[in-house]
PDB file of C-alpha atoms in Angstrom:
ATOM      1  CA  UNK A  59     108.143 102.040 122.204  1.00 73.00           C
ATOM      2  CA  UNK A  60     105.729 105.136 120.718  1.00 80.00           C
ATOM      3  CA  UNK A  61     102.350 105.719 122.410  1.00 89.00           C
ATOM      4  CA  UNK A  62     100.020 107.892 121.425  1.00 94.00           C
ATOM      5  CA  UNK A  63      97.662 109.055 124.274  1.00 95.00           C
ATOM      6  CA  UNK A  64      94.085 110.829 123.283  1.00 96.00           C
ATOM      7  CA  UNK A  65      92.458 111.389 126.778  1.00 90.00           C
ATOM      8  CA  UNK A  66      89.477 112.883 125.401  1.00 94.00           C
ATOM      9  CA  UNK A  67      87.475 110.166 124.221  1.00 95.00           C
ATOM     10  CA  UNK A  68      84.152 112.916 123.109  1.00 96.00           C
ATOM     11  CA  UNK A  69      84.244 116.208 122.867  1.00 97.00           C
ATOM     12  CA  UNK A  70      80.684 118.128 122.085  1.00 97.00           C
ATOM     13  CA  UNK A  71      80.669 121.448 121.303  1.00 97.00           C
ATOM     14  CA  UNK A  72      78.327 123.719 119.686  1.00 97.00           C
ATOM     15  CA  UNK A  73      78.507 125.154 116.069  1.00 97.00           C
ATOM     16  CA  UNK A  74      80.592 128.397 115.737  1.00 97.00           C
ATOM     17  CA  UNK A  75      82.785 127.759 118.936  1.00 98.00           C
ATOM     18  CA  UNK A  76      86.351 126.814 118.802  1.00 98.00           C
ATOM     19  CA  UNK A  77      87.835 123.342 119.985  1.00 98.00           C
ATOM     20  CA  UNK A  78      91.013 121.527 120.649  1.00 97.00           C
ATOM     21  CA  UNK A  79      91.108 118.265 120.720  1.00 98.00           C
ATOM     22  CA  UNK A  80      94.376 116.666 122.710  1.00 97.00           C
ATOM     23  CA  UNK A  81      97.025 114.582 121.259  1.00 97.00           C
ATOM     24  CA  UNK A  82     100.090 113.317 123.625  1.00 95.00           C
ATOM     25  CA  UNK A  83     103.036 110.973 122.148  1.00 93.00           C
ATOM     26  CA  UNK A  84     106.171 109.352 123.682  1.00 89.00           C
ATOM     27  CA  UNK A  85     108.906 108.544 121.533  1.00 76.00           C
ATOM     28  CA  UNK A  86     112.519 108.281 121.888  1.00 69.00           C
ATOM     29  CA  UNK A  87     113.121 109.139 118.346  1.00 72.00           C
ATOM     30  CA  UNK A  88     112.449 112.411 115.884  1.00 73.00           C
ATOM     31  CA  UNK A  89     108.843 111.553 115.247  1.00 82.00           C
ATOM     32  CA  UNK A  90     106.491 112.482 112.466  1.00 90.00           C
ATOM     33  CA  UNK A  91     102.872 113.460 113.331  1.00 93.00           C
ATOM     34  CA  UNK A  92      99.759 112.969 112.525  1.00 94.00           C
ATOM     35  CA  UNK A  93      95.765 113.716 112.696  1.00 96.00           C
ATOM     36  CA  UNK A  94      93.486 111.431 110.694  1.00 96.00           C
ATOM     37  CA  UNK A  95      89.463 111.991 110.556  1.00 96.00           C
ATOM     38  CA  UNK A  96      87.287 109.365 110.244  1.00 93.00           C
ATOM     39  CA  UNK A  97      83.687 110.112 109.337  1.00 91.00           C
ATOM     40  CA  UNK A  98      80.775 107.417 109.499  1.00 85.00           C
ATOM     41  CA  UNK A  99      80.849 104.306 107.901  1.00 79.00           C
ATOM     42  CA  UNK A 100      84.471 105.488 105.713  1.00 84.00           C
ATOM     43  CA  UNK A 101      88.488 104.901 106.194  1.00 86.00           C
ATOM     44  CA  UNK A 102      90.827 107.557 107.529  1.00 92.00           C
ATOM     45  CA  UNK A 103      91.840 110.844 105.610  1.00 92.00           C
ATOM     46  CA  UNK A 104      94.609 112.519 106.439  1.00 92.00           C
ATOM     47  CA  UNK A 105      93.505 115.810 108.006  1.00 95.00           C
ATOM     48  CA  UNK A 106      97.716 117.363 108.623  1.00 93.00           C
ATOM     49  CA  UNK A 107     101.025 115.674 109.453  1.00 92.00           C
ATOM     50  CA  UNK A 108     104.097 117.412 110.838  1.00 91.00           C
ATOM     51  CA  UNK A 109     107.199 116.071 109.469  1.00 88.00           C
ATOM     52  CA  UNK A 110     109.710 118.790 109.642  1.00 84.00           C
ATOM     53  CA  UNK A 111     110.199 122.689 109.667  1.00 86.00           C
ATOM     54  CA  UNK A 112     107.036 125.055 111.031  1.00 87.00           C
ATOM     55  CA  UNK A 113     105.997 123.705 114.005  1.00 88.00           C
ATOM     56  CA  UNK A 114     102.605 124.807 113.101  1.00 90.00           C
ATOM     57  CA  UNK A 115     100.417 122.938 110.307  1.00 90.00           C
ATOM     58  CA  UNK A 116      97.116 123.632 108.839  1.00 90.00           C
ATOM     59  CA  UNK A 117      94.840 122.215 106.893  1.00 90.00           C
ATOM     60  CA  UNK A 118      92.646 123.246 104.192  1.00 83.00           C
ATOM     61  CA  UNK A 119      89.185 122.680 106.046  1.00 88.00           C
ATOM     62  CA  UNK A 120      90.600 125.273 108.928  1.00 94.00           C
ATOM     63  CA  UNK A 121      91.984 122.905 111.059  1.00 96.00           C
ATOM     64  CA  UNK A 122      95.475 123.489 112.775  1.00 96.00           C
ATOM     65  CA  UNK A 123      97.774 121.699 114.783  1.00 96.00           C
ATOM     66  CA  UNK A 124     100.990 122.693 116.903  1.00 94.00           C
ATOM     67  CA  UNK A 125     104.248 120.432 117.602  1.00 93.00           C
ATOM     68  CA  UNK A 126     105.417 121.085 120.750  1.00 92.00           C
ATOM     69  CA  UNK A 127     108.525 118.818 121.597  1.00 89.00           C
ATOM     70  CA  UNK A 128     108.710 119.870 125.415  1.00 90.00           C
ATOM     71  CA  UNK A 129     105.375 119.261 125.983  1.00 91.00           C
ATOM     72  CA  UNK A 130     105.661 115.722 123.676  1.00 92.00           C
ATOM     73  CA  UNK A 131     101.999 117.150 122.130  1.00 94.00           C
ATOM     74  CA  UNK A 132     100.092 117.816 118.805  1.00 96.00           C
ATOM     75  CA  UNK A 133      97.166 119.217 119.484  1.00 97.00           C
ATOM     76  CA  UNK A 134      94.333 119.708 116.850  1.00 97.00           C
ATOM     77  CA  UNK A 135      92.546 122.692 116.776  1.00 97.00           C
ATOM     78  CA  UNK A 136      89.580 124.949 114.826  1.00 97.00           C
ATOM     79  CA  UNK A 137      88.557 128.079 115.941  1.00 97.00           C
ATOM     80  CA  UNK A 138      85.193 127.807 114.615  1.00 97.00           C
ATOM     81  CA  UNK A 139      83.546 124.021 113.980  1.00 97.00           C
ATOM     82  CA  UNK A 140      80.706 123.607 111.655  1.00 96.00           C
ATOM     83  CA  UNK A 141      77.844 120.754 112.364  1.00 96.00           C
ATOM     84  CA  UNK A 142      80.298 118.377 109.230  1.00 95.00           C
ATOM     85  CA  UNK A 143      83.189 118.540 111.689  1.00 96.00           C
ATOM     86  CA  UNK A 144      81.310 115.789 113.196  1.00 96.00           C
ATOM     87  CA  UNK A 145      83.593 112.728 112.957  1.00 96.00           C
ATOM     88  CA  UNK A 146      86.280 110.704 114.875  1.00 96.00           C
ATOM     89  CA  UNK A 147      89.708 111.853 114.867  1.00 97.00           C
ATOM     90  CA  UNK A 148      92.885 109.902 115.780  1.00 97.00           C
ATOM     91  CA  UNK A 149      96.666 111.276 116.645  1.00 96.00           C
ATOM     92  CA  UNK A 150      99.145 109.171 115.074  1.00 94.00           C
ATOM     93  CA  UNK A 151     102.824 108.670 114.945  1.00 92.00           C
ATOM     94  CA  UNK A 152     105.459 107.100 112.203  1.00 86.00           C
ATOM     95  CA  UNK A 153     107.958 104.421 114.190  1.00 75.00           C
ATOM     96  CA  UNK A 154     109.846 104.597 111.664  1.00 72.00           C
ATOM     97  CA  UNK A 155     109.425 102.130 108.275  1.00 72.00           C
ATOM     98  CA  UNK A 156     106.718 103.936 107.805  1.00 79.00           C
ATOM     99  CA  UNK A 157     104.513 102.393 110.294  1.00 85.00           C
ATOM    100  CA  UNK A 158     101.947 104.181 112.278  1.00 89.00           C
ATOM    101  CA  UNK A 159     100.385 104.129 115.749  1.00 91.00           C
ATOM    102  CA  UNK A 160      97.582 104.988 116.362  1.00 94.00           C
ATOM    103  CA  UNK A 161      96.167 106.564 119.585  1.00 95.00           C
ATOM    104  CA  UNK A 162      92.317 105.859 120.826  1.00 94.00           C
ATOM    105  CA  UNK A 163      90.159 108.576 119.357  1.00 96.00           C
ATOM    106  CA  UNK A 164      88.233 111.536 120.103  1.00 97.00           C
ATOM    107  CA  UNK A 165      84.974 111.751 118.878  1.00 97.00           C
ATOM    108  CA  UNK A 166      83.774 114.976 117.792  1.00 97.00           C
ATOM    109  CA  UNK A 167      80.074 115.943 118.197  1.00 97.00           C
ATOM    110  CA  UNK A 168      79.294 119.386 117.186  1.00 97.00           C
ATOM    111  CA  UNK A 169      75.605 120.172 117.608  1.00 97.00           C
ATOM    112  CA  UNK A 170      73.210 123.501 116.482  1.00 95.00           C
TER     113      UNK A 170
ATOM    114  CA  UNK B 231      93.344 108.629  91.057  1.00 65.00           C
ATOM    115  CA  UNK B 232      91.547 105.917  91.731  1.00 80.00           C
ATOM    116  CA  UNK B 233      91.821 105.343  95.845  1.00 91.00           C
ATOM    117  CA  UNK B 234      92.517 102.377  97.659  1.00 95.00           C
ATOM    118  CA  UNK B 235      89.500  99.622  96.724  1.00 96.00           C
ATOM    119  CA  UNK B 236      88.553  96.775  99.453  1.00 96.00           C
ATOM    120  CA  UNK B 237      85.804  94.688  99.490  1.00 96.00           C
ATOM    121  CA  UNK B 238      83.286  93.562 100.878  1.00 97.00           C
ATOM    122  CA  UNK B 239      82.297  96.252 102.596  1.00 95.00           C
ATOM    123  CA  UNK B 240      80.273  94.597 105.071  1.00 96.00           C
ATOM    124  CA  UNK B 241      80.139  90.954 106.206  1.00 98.00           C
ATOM    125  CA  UNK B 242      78.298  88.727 108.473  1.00 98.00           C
ATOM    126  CA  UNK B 243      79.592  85.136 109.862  1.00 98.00           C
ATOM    127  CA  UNK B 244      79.319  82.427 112.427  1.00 97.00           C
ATOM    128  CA  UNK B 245      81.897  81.975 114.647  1.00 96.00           C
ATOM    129  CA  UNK B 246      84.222  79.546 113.455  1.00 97.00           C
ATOM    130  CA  UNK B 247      83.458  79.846 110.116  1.00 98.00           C
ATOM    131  CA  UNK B 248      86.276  81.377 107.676  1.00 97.00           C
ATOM    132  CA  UNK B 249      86.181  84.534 105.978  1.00 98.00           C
ATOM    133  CA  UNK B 250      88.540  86.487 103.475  1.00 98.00           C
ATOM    134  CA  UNK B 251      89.043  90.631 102.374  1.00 98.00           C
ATOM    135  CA  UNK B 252      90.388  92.072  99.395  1.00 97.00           C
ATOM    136  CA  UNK B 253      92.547  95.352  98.866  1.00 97.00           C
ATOM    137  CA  UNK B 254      93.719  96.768  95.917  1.00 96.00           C
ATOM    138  CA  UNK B 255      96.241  99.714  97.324  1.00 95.00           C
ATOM    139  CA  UNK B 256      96.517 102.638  94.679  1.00 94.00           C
ATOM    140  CA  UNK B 257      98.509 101.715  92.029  1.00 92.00           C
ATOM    141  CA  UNK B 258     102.437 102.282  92.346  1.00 89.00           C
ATOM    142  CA  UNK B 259     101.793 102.004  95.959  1.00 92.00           C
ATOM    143  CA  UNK B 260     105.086  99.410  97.280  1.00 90.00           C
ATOM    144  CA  UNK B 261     103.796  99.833 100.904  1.00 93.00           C
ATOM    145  CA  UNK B 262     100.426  97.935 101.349  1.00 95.00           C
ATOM    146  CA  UNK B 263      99.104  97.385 105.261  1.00 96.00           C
ATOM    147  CA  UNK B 264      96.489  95.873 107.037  1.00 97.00           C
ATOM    148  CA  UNK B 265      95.019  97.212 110.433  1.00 97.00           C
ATOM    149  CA  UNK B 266      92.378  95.816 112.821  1.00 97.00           C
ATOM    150  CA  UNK B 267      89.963  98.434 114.166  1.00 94.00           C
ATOM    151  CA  UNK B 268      87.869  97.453 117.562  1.00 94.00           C
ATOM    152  CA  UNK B 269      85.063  99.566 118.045  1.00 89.00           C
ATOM    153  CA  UNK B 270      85.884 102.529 119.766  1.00 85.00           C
ATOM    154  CA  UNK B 271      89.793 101.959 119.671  1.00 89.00           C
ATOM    155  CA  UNK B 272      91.903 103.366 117.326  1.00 91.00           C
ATOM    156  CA  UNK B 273      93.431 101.012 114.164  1.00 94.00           C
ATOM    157  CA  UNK B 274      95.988  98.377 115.120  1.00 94.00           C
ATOM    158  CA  UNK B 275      98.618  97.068 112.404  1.00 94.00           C
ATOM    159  CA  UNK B 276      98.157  93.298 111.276  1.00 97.00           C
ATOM    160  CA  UNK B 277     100.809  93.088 108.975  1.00 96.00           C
ATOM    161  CA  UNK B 278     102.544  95.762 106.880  1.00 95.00           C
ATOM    162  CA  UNK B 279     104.347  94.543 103.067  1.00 94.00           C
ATOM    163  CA  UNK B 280     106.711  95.879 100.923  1.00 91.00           C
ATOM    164  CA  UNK B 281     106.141  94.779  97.651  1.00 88.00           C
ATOM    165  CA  UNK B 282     104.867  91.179  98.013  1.00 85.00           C
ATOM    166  CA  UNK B 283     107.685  90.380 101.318  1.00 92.00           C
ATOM    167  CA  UNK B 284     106.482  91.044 104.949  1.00 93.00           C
ATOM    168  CA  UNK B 285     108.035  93.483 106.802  1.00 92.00           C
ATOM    169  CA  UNK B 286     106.081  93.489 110.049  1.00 92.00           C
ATOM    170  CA  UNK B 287     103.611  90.596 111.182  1.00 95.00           C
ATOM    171  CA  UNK B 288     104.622  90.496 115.100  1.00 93.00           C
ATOM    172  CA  UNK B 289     100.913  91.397 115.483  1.00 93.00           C
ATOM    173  CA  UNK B 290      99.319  89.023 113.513  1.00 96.00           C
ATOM    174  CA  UNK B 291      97.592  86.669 115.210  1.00 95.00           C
ATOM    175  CA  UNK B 292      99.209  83.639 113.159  1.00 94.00           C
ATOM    176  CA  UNK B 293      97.217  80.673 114.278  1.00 95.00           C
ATOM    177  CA  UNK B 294      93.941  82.180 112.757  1.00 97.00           C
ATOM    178  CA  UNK B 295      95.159  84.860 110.538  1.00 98.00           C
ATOM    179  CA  UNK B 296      97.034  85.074 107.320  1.00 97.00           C
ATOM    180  CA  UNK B 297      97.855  87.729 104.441  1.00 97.00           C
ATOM    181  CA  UNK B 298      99.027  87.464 100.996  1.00 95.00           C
ATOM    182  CA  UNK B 299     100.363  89.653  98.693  1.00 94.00           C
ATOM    183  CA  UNK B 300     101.648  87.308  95.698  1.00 81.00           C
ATOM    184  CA  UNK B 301     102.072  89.458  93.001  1.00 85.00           C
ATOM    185  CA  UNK B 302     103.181  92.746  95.103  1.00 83.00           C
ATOM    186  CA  UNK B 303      99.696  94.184  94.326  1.00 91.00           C
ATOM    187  CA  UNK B 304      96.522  93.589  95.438  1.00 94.00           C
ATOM    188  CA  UNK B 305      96.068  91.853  98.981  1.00 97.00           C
ATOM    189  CA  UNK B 306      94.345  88.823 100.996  1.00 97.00           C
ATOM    190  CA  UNK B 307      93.558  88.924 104.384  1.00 98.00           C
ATOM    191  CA  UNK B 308      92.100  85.544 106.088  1.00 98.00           C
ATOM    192  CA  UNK B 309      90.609  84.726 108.997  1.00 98.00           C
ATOM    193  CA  UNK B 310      90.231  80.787 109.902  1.00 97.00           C
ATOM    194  CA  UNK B 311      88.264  79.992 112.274  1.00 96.00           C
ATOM    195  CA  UNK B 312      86.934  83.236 112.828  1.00 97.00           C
ATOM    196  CA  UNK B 313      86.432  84.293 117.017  1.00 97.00           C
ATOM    197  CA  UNK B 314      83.822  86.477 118.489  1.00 97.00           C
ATOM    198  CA  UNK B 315      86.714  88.887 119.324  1.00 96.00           C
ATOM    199  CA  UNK B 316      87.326  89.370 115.196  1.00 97.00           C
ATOM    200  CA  UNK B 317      84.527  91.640 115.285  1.00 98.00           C
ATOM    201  CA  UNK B 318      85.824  94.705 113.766  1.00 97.00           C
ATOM    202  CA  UNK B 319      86.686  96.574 110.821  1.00 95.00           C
ATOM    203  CA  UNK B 320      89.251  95.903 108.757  1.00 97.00           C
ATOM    204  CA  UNK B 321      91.360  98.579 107.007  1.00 96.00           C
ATOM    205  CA  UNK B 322      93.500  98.092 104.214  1.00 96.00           C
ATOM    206  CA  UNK B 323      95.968 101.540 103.315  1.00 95.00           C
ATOM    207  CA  UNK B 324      98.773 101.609 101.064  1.00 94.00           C
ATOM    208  CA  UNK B 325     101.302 104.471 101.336  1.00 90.00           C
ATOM    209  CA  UNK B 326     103.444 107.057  99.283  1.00 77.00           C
ATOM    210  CA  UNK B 327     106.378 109.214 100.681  1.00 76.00           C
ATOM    211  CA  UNK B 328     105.245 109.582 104.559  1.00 77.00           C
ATOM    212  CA  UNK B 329     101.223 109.632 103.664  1.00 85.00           C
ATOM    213  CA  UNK B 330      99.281 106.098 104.351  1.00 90.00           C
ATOM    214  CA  UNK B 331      96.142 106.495 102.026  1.00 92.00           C
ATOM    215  CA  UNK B 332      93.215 104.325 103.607  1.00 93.00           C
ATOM    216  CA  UNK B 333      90.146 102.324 101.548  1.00 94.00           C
ATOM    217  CA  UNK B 334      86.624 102.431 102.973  1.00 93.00           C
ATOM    218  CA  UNK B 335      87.521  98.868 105.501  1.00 94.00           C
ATOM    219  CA  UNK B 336      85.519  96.047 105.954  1.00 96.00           C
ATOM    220  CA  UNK B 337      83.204  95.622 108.735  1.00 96.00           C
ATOM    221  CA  UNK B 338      83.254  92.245 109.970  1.00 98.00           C
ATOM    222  CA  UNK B 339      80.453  90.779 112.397  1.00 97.00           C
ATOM    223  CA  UNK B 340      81.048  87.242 114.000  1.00 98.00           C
ATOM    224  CA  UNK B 341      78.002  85.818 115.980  1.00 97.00           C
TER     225      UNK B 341
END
């Protein structure tokens, strides 16, 4: 079955300086990726998915995120956070019929 | 367009007592799911529908819970008799292509 491992449950970091925040999957099929950001008191917006070609994905807020099948990872990453990057984020992967699992979280506290 | 619309936002109830949640997924939306999220965990599918059949309830929990989706629109979710353990929020998302779009959940206190 897919799993989706986040072992960093909070990351803090201070404005201006870069962070990655770890995402781990197992599956034994082609899998589609996901990051989805969660701020306070909403539902979940898709930040970037990978589904096929570049192995490298970006969003429009400056957020990026790489596939790497040997490692089994999709890690999220911004070379500079702002203080409204403050939010939960959650790796997630399609089984397949278009159902998603989720992994645990990382919580994302930048402070001044 | 208009997102995907739950309600209510926020609710408070004994244990025991029953409770229901609305969604209305974005419209042309055939994929319409339901996710439990514990604090601090991340969401957990309920039950996922295709039009108004089920396609996945194996994590239901069947003797309390139950979802309808008559008219392959809008959605139900009920919980009867509701457990401390219910506490959560629940998140109703609809999808298009390979994208699930999420509405704001419900957060659901049992005391």
């Amino acid at each position: 079955a897919q799993s989706v491992t986040q072992l960093d449950s909070q990351v803090p970091v201070f404005e201006e300086a870069p962070v990655e925040l770890r995402c781990n999957y197992s599956s034994s099929v082609s899998v589609y990726l996901f990051w989805y950001v969660q701020y306070p008191n909403q539902g979940l917006q898709l930040l970037l998915k990978y589904l096929s070609g570049s192995t490298l994905v970006e969003s429009i807020n400056g957020f990026e995120a790489e596939f790497n099948k040997s490692q089994t990872s999709f890690h999220l990453r911004k070379p500079s956070v702002h203080i409204s990057d403050t939010a939960e984020y959650f790796c997630a992967v399609n089984t397949g019929f278009q159902k998603l699992v989720f992994g645990t979280g990382t919580r994302l506290l930048v402070s001044p | 367009e208009a997102g995907v619309a739950q309600s209510p936002r926020y609710k408070i109830i004994e244990k025991r007592q029953s409770v229901a949640f609305w969604c209305n997924p974005i419209s042309g939306h055939a994929t319409l799911y339901w996710y439990q999220q514990i604090l601090g965990q991340g969401p957990k599918l309920l039950i996922q529908f295709q039009n108004n059949g089920v396609v996945d309830d194996s994590q239901l929990p069947k003797d309390r819970f139950s979802a309808e989706r008559l008219k392959g629109v809008d959605s139900t979710l009920k919980i009867q008799p509701a457990k401390l353990e219910d506490s959560a929020v629940y998140l109703c998302a609809s999808t298009s292509a390979m994208e699930q779009y999420f509405g704001p959940g419900t957060r659901l206190t049992v005391t």
